[in-house]
Amino acid sequence: LQMALNGQNPAAKYAADSFVYGFNNVITGNHVATVVTFEPTYDGTNGYTVRRFPGLFTETGVGAGFGDINGNGVIQTSDIVGFGTSFEYALYSQNAIFRAAGDLDGNGKIDNHDLFALGPALVSQGASAAVLTAYDGVLQRRGDINQDSLTDVNDVAALYAAFGGSDWRPDLNVDGIVDVNDVQTLITNIFGTVNGDFNLDGTVDGQDFLIWQRNMGLANPRYDHGDADLNGVIDSNDLLIWQAAYGTSNLTASLASLTASSVAVPEPTSAVAMVLGLSCVFLRRVRVFDFS
């Protein structure tokens, strides 16, 4: 309301029941319109309403589409990572910052749903290897639940420890509660692997069988103990899941991990101010971008 009273983005034309505002250089993406209606009254109560309308898709010829966060017509690594105008920066703002070319699902927010949809969008648009690598880094960092600068099996334990809470970091599926569904999201969307890959190294093999075998009957087990179906029990059903997935691999080579480039990760401080997190070196796997 105060922004409207201050004259920000006023309508170029207005009448009793309509208004028109002449926007310039609107980029391709899912935009949000915030409409403020304000009516001065004789008694000084001054009635008003504020409504937000998300998912207003525009294909304007400005920008390269989803992923081109700065709208310069080219999808670059700076669109994906970095301070200020990047997808990761908006993601870590926890909706203090909005980017139309990053709102892939059109819900008016930049969250993990958009993060997971961004990869296929980049591939379909023929993004460069450097851009896909930058995206992979964002994906991996989002799964660093224990914030030790590594995205690995230890983050599973950290996720289980957060069960019942609603903190933004472990709530990977963005449903407001941390539970086994977030573990499944970590397995599928962050690591890009399948249930049965208990050590999350990208391959379902004999090492995973040994994990299941050693923890059979364990009380209060986690996924990384061998609970493939995430039901809180390690039994023959989990073995069946492992058997069905045996041989599955998402590695492009025998190298299990690489040292990724250091990237400054933005962390939110409030709705109006943000600071950059420390630059970290993350160990990650080489990933195959096959979203078919």
mmCIF file of C-alpha atoms in Angstrom, residues 24-292:
data_model
loop_
_atom_site.group_PDB
_atom_site.id
_atom_site.type_symbol
_atom_site.label_atom_id
_atom_site.label_comp_id
_atom_site.label_asym_id
_atom_site.label_seq_id
_atom_site.Cartn_x
_atom_site.Cartn_y
_atom_site.Cartn_z
ATOM 1 C CA ASN A 24 8.956 -1.852 -21.308
ATOM 2 C CA ASN A 25 11.444 -4.680 -21.879
ATOM 3 C CA VAL A 26 9.375 -7.338 -20.107
ATOM 4 C CA ILE A 27 11.372 -10.556 -20.337
ATOM 5 C CA THR A 28 9.994 -13.970 -21.238
ATOM 6 C CA GLY A 29 8.902 -15.789 -18.097
ATOM 7 C CA ASN A 30 6.196 -16.171 -15.463
ATOM 8 C CA HIS A 31 5.507 -12.759 -14.010
ATOM 9 C CA VAL A 32 3.564 -11.646 -10.951
ATOM 10 C CA ALA A 33 1.257 -8.639 -10.815
ATOM 11 C CA THR A 34 0.579 -7.061 -7.438
ATOM 12 C CA VAL A 35 -2.555 -4.946 -7.680
ATOM 13 C CA VAL A 36 -3.308 -2.307 -5.052
ATOM 14 C CA THR A 37 -6.714 -0.691 -5.070
ATOM 15 C CA PHE A 38 -7.092 2.355 -2.886
ATOM 16 C CA GLU A 39 -10.200 4.437 -2.284
ATOM 17 C CA PRO A 40 -10.097 7.574 -0.139
ATOM 18 C CA THR A 41 -13.308 7.879 1.872
ATOM 19 C CA TYR A 42 -15.057 10.825 3.401
ATOM 20 C CA ASP A 43 -14.596 9.491 6.931
ATOM 21 C CA GLY A 44 -10.831 9.021 6.497
ATOM 22 C CA THR A 45 -10.828 5.212 6.770
ATOM 23 C CA ASN A 46 -9.387 4.933 3.257
ATOM 24 C CA GLY A 47 -10.280 1.402 2.206
ATOM 25 C CA TYR A 48 -7.798 -0.637 0.188
ATOM 26 C CA THR A 49 -7.017 -4.153 -1.011
ATOM 27 C CA VAL A 50 -3.777 -5.804 -2.127
ATOM 28 C CA ARG A 51 -3.887 -8.857 -4.373
ATOM 29 C CA ARG A 52 -1.044 -10.789 -5.991
ATOM 30 C CA PHE A 53 -1.576 -12.585 -9.307
ATOM 31 C CA PRO A 54 1.216 -15.095 -10.123
ATOM 32 C CA GLY A 55 1.838 -17.174 -13.226
ATOM 33 C CA LEU A 56 1.374 -14.457 -15.846
ATOM 34 C CA PHE A 57 3.437 -15.990 -18.640
ATOM 35 C CA THR A 58 4.827 -13.705 -21.318
ATOM 36 C CA GLU A 59 6.816 -14.640 -24.388
ATOM 37 C CA THR A 60 8.115 -11.275 -25.459
ATOM 38 C CA GLY A 61 11.289 -11.915 -27.415
ATOM 39 C CA VAL A 62 13.270 -10.326 -24.585
ATOM 40 C CA GLY A 63 15.485 -12.942 -22.962
ATOM 41 C CA ALA A 64 16.116 -16.571 -23.844
ATOM 42 C CA GLY A 65 13.337 -17.939 -21.649
ATOM 43 C CA PHE A 66 13.489 -19.914 -18.433
ATOM 44 C CA GLY A 67 17.010 -19.895 -17.055
ATOM 45 C CA ASP A 68 17.978 -16.555 -18.608
ATOM 46 C CA ILE A 69 17.513 -14.794 -15.296
ATOM 47 C CA ASN A 70 18.966 -11.435 -16.347
ATOM 48 C CA GLY A 71 17.067 -11.465 -19.654
ATOM 49 C CA ASN A 72 20.060 -10.667 -21.855
ATOM 50 C CA GLY A 73 19.152 -13.305 -24.425
ATOM 51 C CA VAL A 74 21.843 -15.827 -23.470
ATOM 52 C CA ILE A 75 21.789 -18.456 -20.721
ATOM 53 C CA GLN A 76 25.142 -18.136 -18.940
ATOM 54 C CA THR A 77 26.660 -19.452 -15.737
ATOM 55 C CA SER A 78 26.012 -16.032 -14.173
ATOM 56 C CA ASP A 79 22.294 -16.711 -14.624
ATOM 57 C CA ILE A 80 22.654 -19.808 -12.490
ATOM 58 C CA VAL A 81 25.161 -18.866 -9.763
ATOM 59 C CA GLY A 82 26.600 -15.690 -8.340
ATOM 60 C CA PHE A 83 25.706 -12.614 -6.337
ATOM 61 C CA GLY A 84 22.688 -10.543 -7.317
ATOM 62 C CA THR A 85 21.057 -11.638 -10.562
ATOM 63 C CA SER A 86 21.164 -15.418 -10.493
ATOM 64 C CA PHE A 87 18.789 -18.277 -9.888
ATOM 65 C CA GLU A 88 20.669 -19.512 -6.824
ATOM 66 C CA TYR A 89 20.671 -16.071 -5.256
ATOM 67 C CA ALA A 90 16.901 -15.812 -5.659
ATOM 68 C CA LEU A 91 16.444 -19.374 -4.370
ATOM 69 C CA TYR A 92 18.349 -18.685 -1.166
ATOM 70 C CA SER A 93 16.474 -15.435 -0.572
ATOM 71 C CA GLN A 94 13.493 -17.603 0.430
ATOM 72 C CA ASN A 95 11.208 -15.460 -1.710
ATOM 73 C CA ALA A 96 12.572 -12.076 -0.719
ATOM 74 C CA ILE A 97 13.653 -11.863 -4.371
ATOM 75 C CA PHE A 98 11.609 -12.861 -7.405
ATOM 76 C CA ARG A 99 12.839 -13.620 -10.933
ATOM 77 C CA ALA A 100 10.268 -14.221 -13.692
ATOM 78 C CA ALA A 101 12.639 -16.407 -15.742
ATOM 79 C CA GLY A 102 13.260 -18.583 -12.677
ATOM 80 C CA ASP A 103 9.632 -19.253 -11.744
ATOM 81 C CA LEU A 104 9.200 -22.334 -13.900
ATOM 82 C CA ASP A 105 6.024 -23.602 -12.241
ATOM 83 C CA GLY A 106 4.349 -20.177 -12.238
ATOM 84 C CA ASN A 107 3.411 -20.131 -8.547
ATOM 85 C CA GLY A 108 4.956 -16.734 -7.892
ATOM 86 C CA LYS A 109 7.839 -18.144 -5.857
ATOM 87 C CA ILE A 110 11.403 -19.303 -6.487
ATOM 88 C CA ASP A 111 11.780 -22.589 -4.635
ATOM 89 C CA ASN A 112 12.924 -26.188 -5.013
ATOM 90 C CA HIS A 113 10.131 -26.989 -7.452
ATOM 91 C CA ASP A 114 11.740 -24.514 -9.819
ATOM 92 C CA LEU A 115 15.211 -25.832 -9.021
ATOM 93 C CA PHE A 116 14.265 -29.365 -10.020
ATOM 94 C CA ALA A 117 12.462 -28.177 -13.164
ATOM 95 C CA LEU A 118 15.344 -25.943 -14.220
ATOM 96 C CA GLY A 119 17.643 -28.826 -15.218
ATOM 97 C CA PRO A 120 15.331 -30.275 -17.893
ATOM 98 C CA ALA A 121 14.610 -26.744 -19.141
ATOM 99 C CA LEU A 122 18.315 -26.012 -19.546
ATOM 100 C CA VAL A 123 18.870 -29.278 -21.403
ATOM 101 C CA SER A 124 15.926 -28.666 -23.735
ATOM 102 C CA GLN A 125 17.297 -25.224 -24.570
ATOM 103 C CA GLY A 126 20.737 -26.596 -25.394
ATOM 104 C CA ALA A 127 22.531 -24.975 -22.475
ATOM 105 C CA SER A 128 26.310 -25.231 -22.508
ATOM 106 C CA ALA A 129 28.278 -27.756 -20.470
ATOM 107 C CA ALA A 130 29.475 -24.913 -18.240
ATOM 108 C CA VAL A 131 25.889 -23.887 -17.484
ATOM 109 C CA LEU A 132 24.863 -27.492 -16.738
ATOM 110 C CA THR A 133 27.859 -27.853 -14.431
ATOM 111 C CA ALA A 134 26.864 -24.654 -12.640
ATOM 112 C CA TYR A 135 23.329 -25.994 -12.283
ATOM 113 C CA ASP A 136 24.641 -29.274 -10.897
ATOM 114 C CA GLY A 137 26.553 -27.306 -8.281
ATOM 115 C CA VAL A 138 23.382 -25.485 -7.216
ATOM 116 C CA LEU A 139 21.546 -28.800 -6.998
ATOM 117 C CA GLN A 140 24.254 -30.410 -4.896
ATOM 118 C CA ARG A 141 24.576 -27.458 -2.525
ATOM 119 C CA ARG A 142 20.838 -27.499 -1.910
ATOM 120 C CA GLY A 143 21.258 -31.036 -0.575
ATOM 121 C CA ASP A 144 23.980 -30.070 1.912
ATOM 122 C CA ILE A 145 21.648 -30.370 4.879
ATOM 123 C CA ASN A 146 24.361 -30.478 7.561
ATOM 124 C CA GLN A 147 26.218 -27.555 5.911
ATOM 125 C CA ASP A 148 29.630 -29.218 6.000
ATOM 126 C CA SER A 149 30.370 -28.195 2.387
ATOM 127 C CA LEU A 150 29.843 -31.785 1.224
ATOM 128 C CA THR A 151 26.718 -33.293 -0.247
ATOM 129 C CA ASP A 152 26.939 -36.928 0.747
ATOM 130 C CA VAL A 153 25.338 -39.723 2.739
ATOM 131 C CA ASN A 154 25.862 -37.801 5.997
ATOM 132 C CA ASP A 155 23.171 -35.388 4.887
ATOM 133 C CA VAL A 156 20.660 -38.231 5.168
ATOM 134 C CA ALA A 157 21.315 -38.447 8.916
ATOM 135 C CA ALA A 158 20.935 -34.674 9.219
ATOM 136 C CA LEU A 159 17.635 -34.872 7.375
ATOM 137 C CA TYR A 160 16.255 -37.556 9.699
ATOM 138 C CA ALA A 161 17.348 -35.479 12.704
ATOM 139 C CA ALA A 162 15.201 -32.619 11.394
ATOM 140 C CA PHE A 163 12.004 -34.713 11.121
ATOM 141 C CA GLY A 164 8.937 -32.953 12.464
ATOM 142 C CA GLY A 165 10.305 -29.468 11.878
ATOM 143 C CA SER A 166 9.585 -27.006 9.125
ATOM 144 C CA ASP A 167 12.968 -25.375 8.585
ATOM 145 C CA TRP A 168 13.582 -24.257 5.014
ATOM 146 C CA ARG A 169 16.857 -26.098 4.476
ATOM 147 C CA PRO A 170 15.738 -29.702 5.145
ATOM 148 C CA ASP A 171 12.234 -29.158 3.732
ATOM 149 C CA LEU A 172 13.393 -30.232 0.301
ATOM 150 C CA ASN A 173 9.966 -30.934 -1.195
ATOM 151 C CA VAL A 174 8.595 -27.581 0.019
ATOM 152 C CA ASP A 175 5.490 -28.941 1.755
ATOM 153 C CA GLY A 176 6.070 -27.241 5.121
ATOM 154 C CA ILE A 177 7.073 -30.354 7.085
ATOM 155 C CA VAL A 178 10.322 -32.343 7.199
ATOM 156 C CA ASP A 179 9.666 -36.084 6.838
ATOM 157 C CA VAL A 180 10.472 -39.150 4.729
ATOM 158 C CA ASN A 181 9.153 -37.397 1.643
ATOM 159 C CA ASP A 182 12.126 -35.053 1.894
ATOM 160 C CA VAL A 183 14.434 -38.075 2.081
ATOM 161 C CA GLN A 184 12.895 -39.321 -1.155
ATOM 162 C CA THR A 185 13.425 -35.898 -2.690
ATOM 163 C CA LEU A 186 17.077 -35.985 -1.640
ATOM 164 C CA ILE A 187 17.533 -39.416 -3.227
ATOM 165 C CA THR A 188 15.707 -38.726 -6.470
ATOM 166 C CA ASN A 189 16.031 -35.026 -7.168
ATOM 167 C CA ILE A 190 19.321 -34.077 -5.514
ATOM 168 C CA PHE A 191 21.448 -37.189 -5.964
ATOM 169 C CA GLY A 192 19.637 -38.289 -9.109
ATOM 170 C CA THR A 193 19.735 -41.919 -8.040
ATOM 171 C CA VAL A 194 17.207 -44.618 -7.124
ATOM 172 C CA ASN A 195 16.061 -46.319 -3.938
ATOM 173 C CA GLY A 196 18.477 -49.128 -3.169
ATOM 174 C CA ASP A 197 21.560 -46.946 -3.612
ATOM 175 C CA PHE A 198 22.019 -46.777 0.157
ATOM 176 C CA ASN A 199 25.464 -45.174 0.153
ATOM 177 C CA LEU A 200 24.362 -42.649 -2.490
ATOM 178 C CA ASP A 201 27.427 -43.167 -4.644
ATOM 179 C CA GLY A 202 25.341 -43.281 -7.810
ATOM 180 C CA THR A 203 25.447 -47.057 -8.344
ATOM 181 C CA VAL A 204 23.292 -49.854 -6.923
ATOM 182 C CA ASP A 205 25.732 -52.672 -6.281
ATOM 183 C CA GLY A 206 27.077 -55.170 -3.764
ATOM 184 C CA GLN A 207 28.155 -52.465 -1.352
ATOM 185 C CA ASP A 208 24.542 -51.469 -0.955
ATOM 186 C CA PHE A 209 23.562 -55.090 -0.347
ATOM 187 C CA LEU A 210 26.102 -55.315 2.469
ATOM 188 C CA ILE A 211 24.610 -52.204 4.062
ATOM 189 C CA TRP A 212 21.167 -53.823 3.986
ATOM 190 C CA GLN A 213 22.512 -57.151 5.288
ATOM 191 C CA ARG A 214 24.434 -55.624 8.214
ATOM 192 C CA ASN A 215 21.465 -53.573 9.394
ATOM 193 C CA MET A 216 18.675 -56.131 9.004
ATOM 194 C CA GLY A 217 16.316 -55.699 11.968
ATOM 195 C CA LEU A 218 17.944 -52.482 13.177
ATOM 196 C CA ALA A 219 15.689 -50.358 15.353
ATOM 197 C CA ASN A 220 14.752 -46.918 13.972
ATOM 198 C CA PRO A 221 16.713 -47.316 10.734
ATOM 199 C CA ARG A 222 17.369 -44.632 8.153
ATOM 200 C CA TYR A 223 17.447 -44.941 4.405
ATOM 201 C CA ASP A 224 21.248 -45.145 4.440
ATOM 202 C CA HIS A 225 20.971 -48.165 6.773
ATOM 203 C CA GLY A 226 19.039 -50.091 4.114
ATOM 204 C CA ASP A 227 15.448 -48.901 4.499
ATOM 205 C CA ALA A 228 14.746 -48.725 0.776
ATOM 206 C CA ASP A 229 10.987 -48.214 1.067
ATOM 207 C CA LEU A 230 11.347 -45.605 3.836
ATOM 208 C CA ASN A 231 8.831 -47.314 6.110
ATOM 209 C CA GLY A 232 11.076 -47.427 9.189
ATOM 210 C CA VAL A 233 11.795 -51.160 8.965
ATOM 211 C CA ILE A 234 14.622 -53.037 7.236
ATOM 212 C CA ASP A 235 13.243 -56.289 5.876
ATOM 213 C CA SER A 236 12.906 -58.452 2.777
ATOM 214 C CA ASN A 237 10.851 -55.787 0.998
ATOM 215 C CA ASP A 238 13.894 -53.536 1.004
ATOM 216 C CA LEU A 239 15.956 -56.359 -0.461
ATOM 217 C CA LEU A 240 13.449 -56.706 -3.290
ATOM 218 C CA ILE A 241 13.803 -53.013 -4.071
ATOM 219 C CA TRP A 242 17.594 -53.366 -4.102
ATOM 220 C CA GLN A 243 17.354 -56.395 -6.402
ATOM 221 C CA ALA A 244 15.100 -54.561 -8.849
ATOM 222 C CA ALA A 245 17.505 -51.616 -8.987
ATOM 223 C CA TYR A 246 20.726 -53.644 -9.044
ATOM 224 C CA GLY A 247 23.143 -52.390 -11.687
ATOM 225 C CA THR A 248 21.538 -48.958 -11.992
ATOM 226 C CA SER A 249 24.135 -46.215 -12.296
ATOM 227 C CA ASN A 250 24.091 -42.466 -12.888
ATOM 228 C CA LEU A 251 27.870 -42.076 -13.082
ATOM 229 C CA THR A 252 29.534 -41.128 -16.351
ATOM 230 C CA ALA A 253 32.870 -42.643 -15.335
ATOM 231 C CA SER A 254 34.518 -44.657 -12.595
ATOM 232 C CA LEU A 255 35.394 -41.462 -10.760
ATOM 233 C CA ALA A 256 32.958 -41.241 -7.868
ATOM 234 C CA SER A 257 33.482 -37.554 -7.143
ATOM 235 C CA LEU A 258 35.166 -34.421 -8.358
ATOM 236 C CA THR A 259 36.099 -31.176 -6.694
ATOM 237 C CA ALA A 260 33.696 -28.525 -7.906
ATOM 238 C CA SER A 261 34.565 -24.877 -8.327
ATOM 239 C CA SER A 262 34.203 -22.635 -5.307
ATOM 240 C CA VAL A 263 30.974 -20.663 -5.503
ATOM 241 C CA ALA A 264 29.620 -18.009 -3.154
ATOM 242 C CA VAL A 265 26.294 -19.237 -1.820
ATOM 243 C CA PRO A 266 23.724 -16.562 -0.958
ATOM 244 C CA GLU A 267 22.040 -16.878 2.417
ATOM 245 C CA PRO A 268 18.994 -14.868 3.504
ATOM 246 C CA THR A 269 19.182 -12.521 6.485
ATOM 247 C CA SER A 270 15.759 -10.875 6.233
ATOM 248 C CA ALA A 271 13.099 -9.997 3.716
ATOM 249 C CA VAL A 272 14.997 -6.920 2.639
ATOM 250 C CA ALA A 273 18.663 -7.764 3.128
ATOM 251 C CA MET A 274 20.908 -10.630 2.089
ATOM 252 C CA VAL A 275 24.531 -11.569 2.520
ATOM 253 C CA LEU A 276 26.702 -14.019 0.691
ATOM 254 C CA GLY A 277 27.661 -17.236 2.393
ATOM 255 C CA LEU A 278 31.217 -18.444 2.477
ATOM 256 C CA SER A 279 32.705 -19.798 -0.712
ATOM 257 C CA CYS A 280 32.915 -23.530 -0.384
ATOM 258 C CA VAL A 281 34.458 -26.376 -2.319
ATOM 259 C CA PHE A 282 31.984 -29.201 -2.763
ATOM 260 C CA LEU A 283 32.753 -32.777 -3.671
ATOM 261 C CA ARG A 284 30.270 -33.964 -6.216
ATOM 262 C CA ARG A 285 29.726 -36.763 -8.665
ATOM 263 C CA VAL A 286 29.813 -36.401 -12.405
ATOM 264 C CA ARG A 287 26.187 -36.492 -13.446
ATOM 265 C CA VAL A 288 24.414 -37.496 -16.641
ATOM 266 C CA PHE A 289 21.773 -34.960 -17.647
ATOM 267 C CA ASP A 290 19.205 -37.330 -19.104
ATOM 268 C CA PHE A 291 15.761 -36.015 -18.267
ATOM 269 C CA SER A 292 13.814 -38.086 -20.751
#
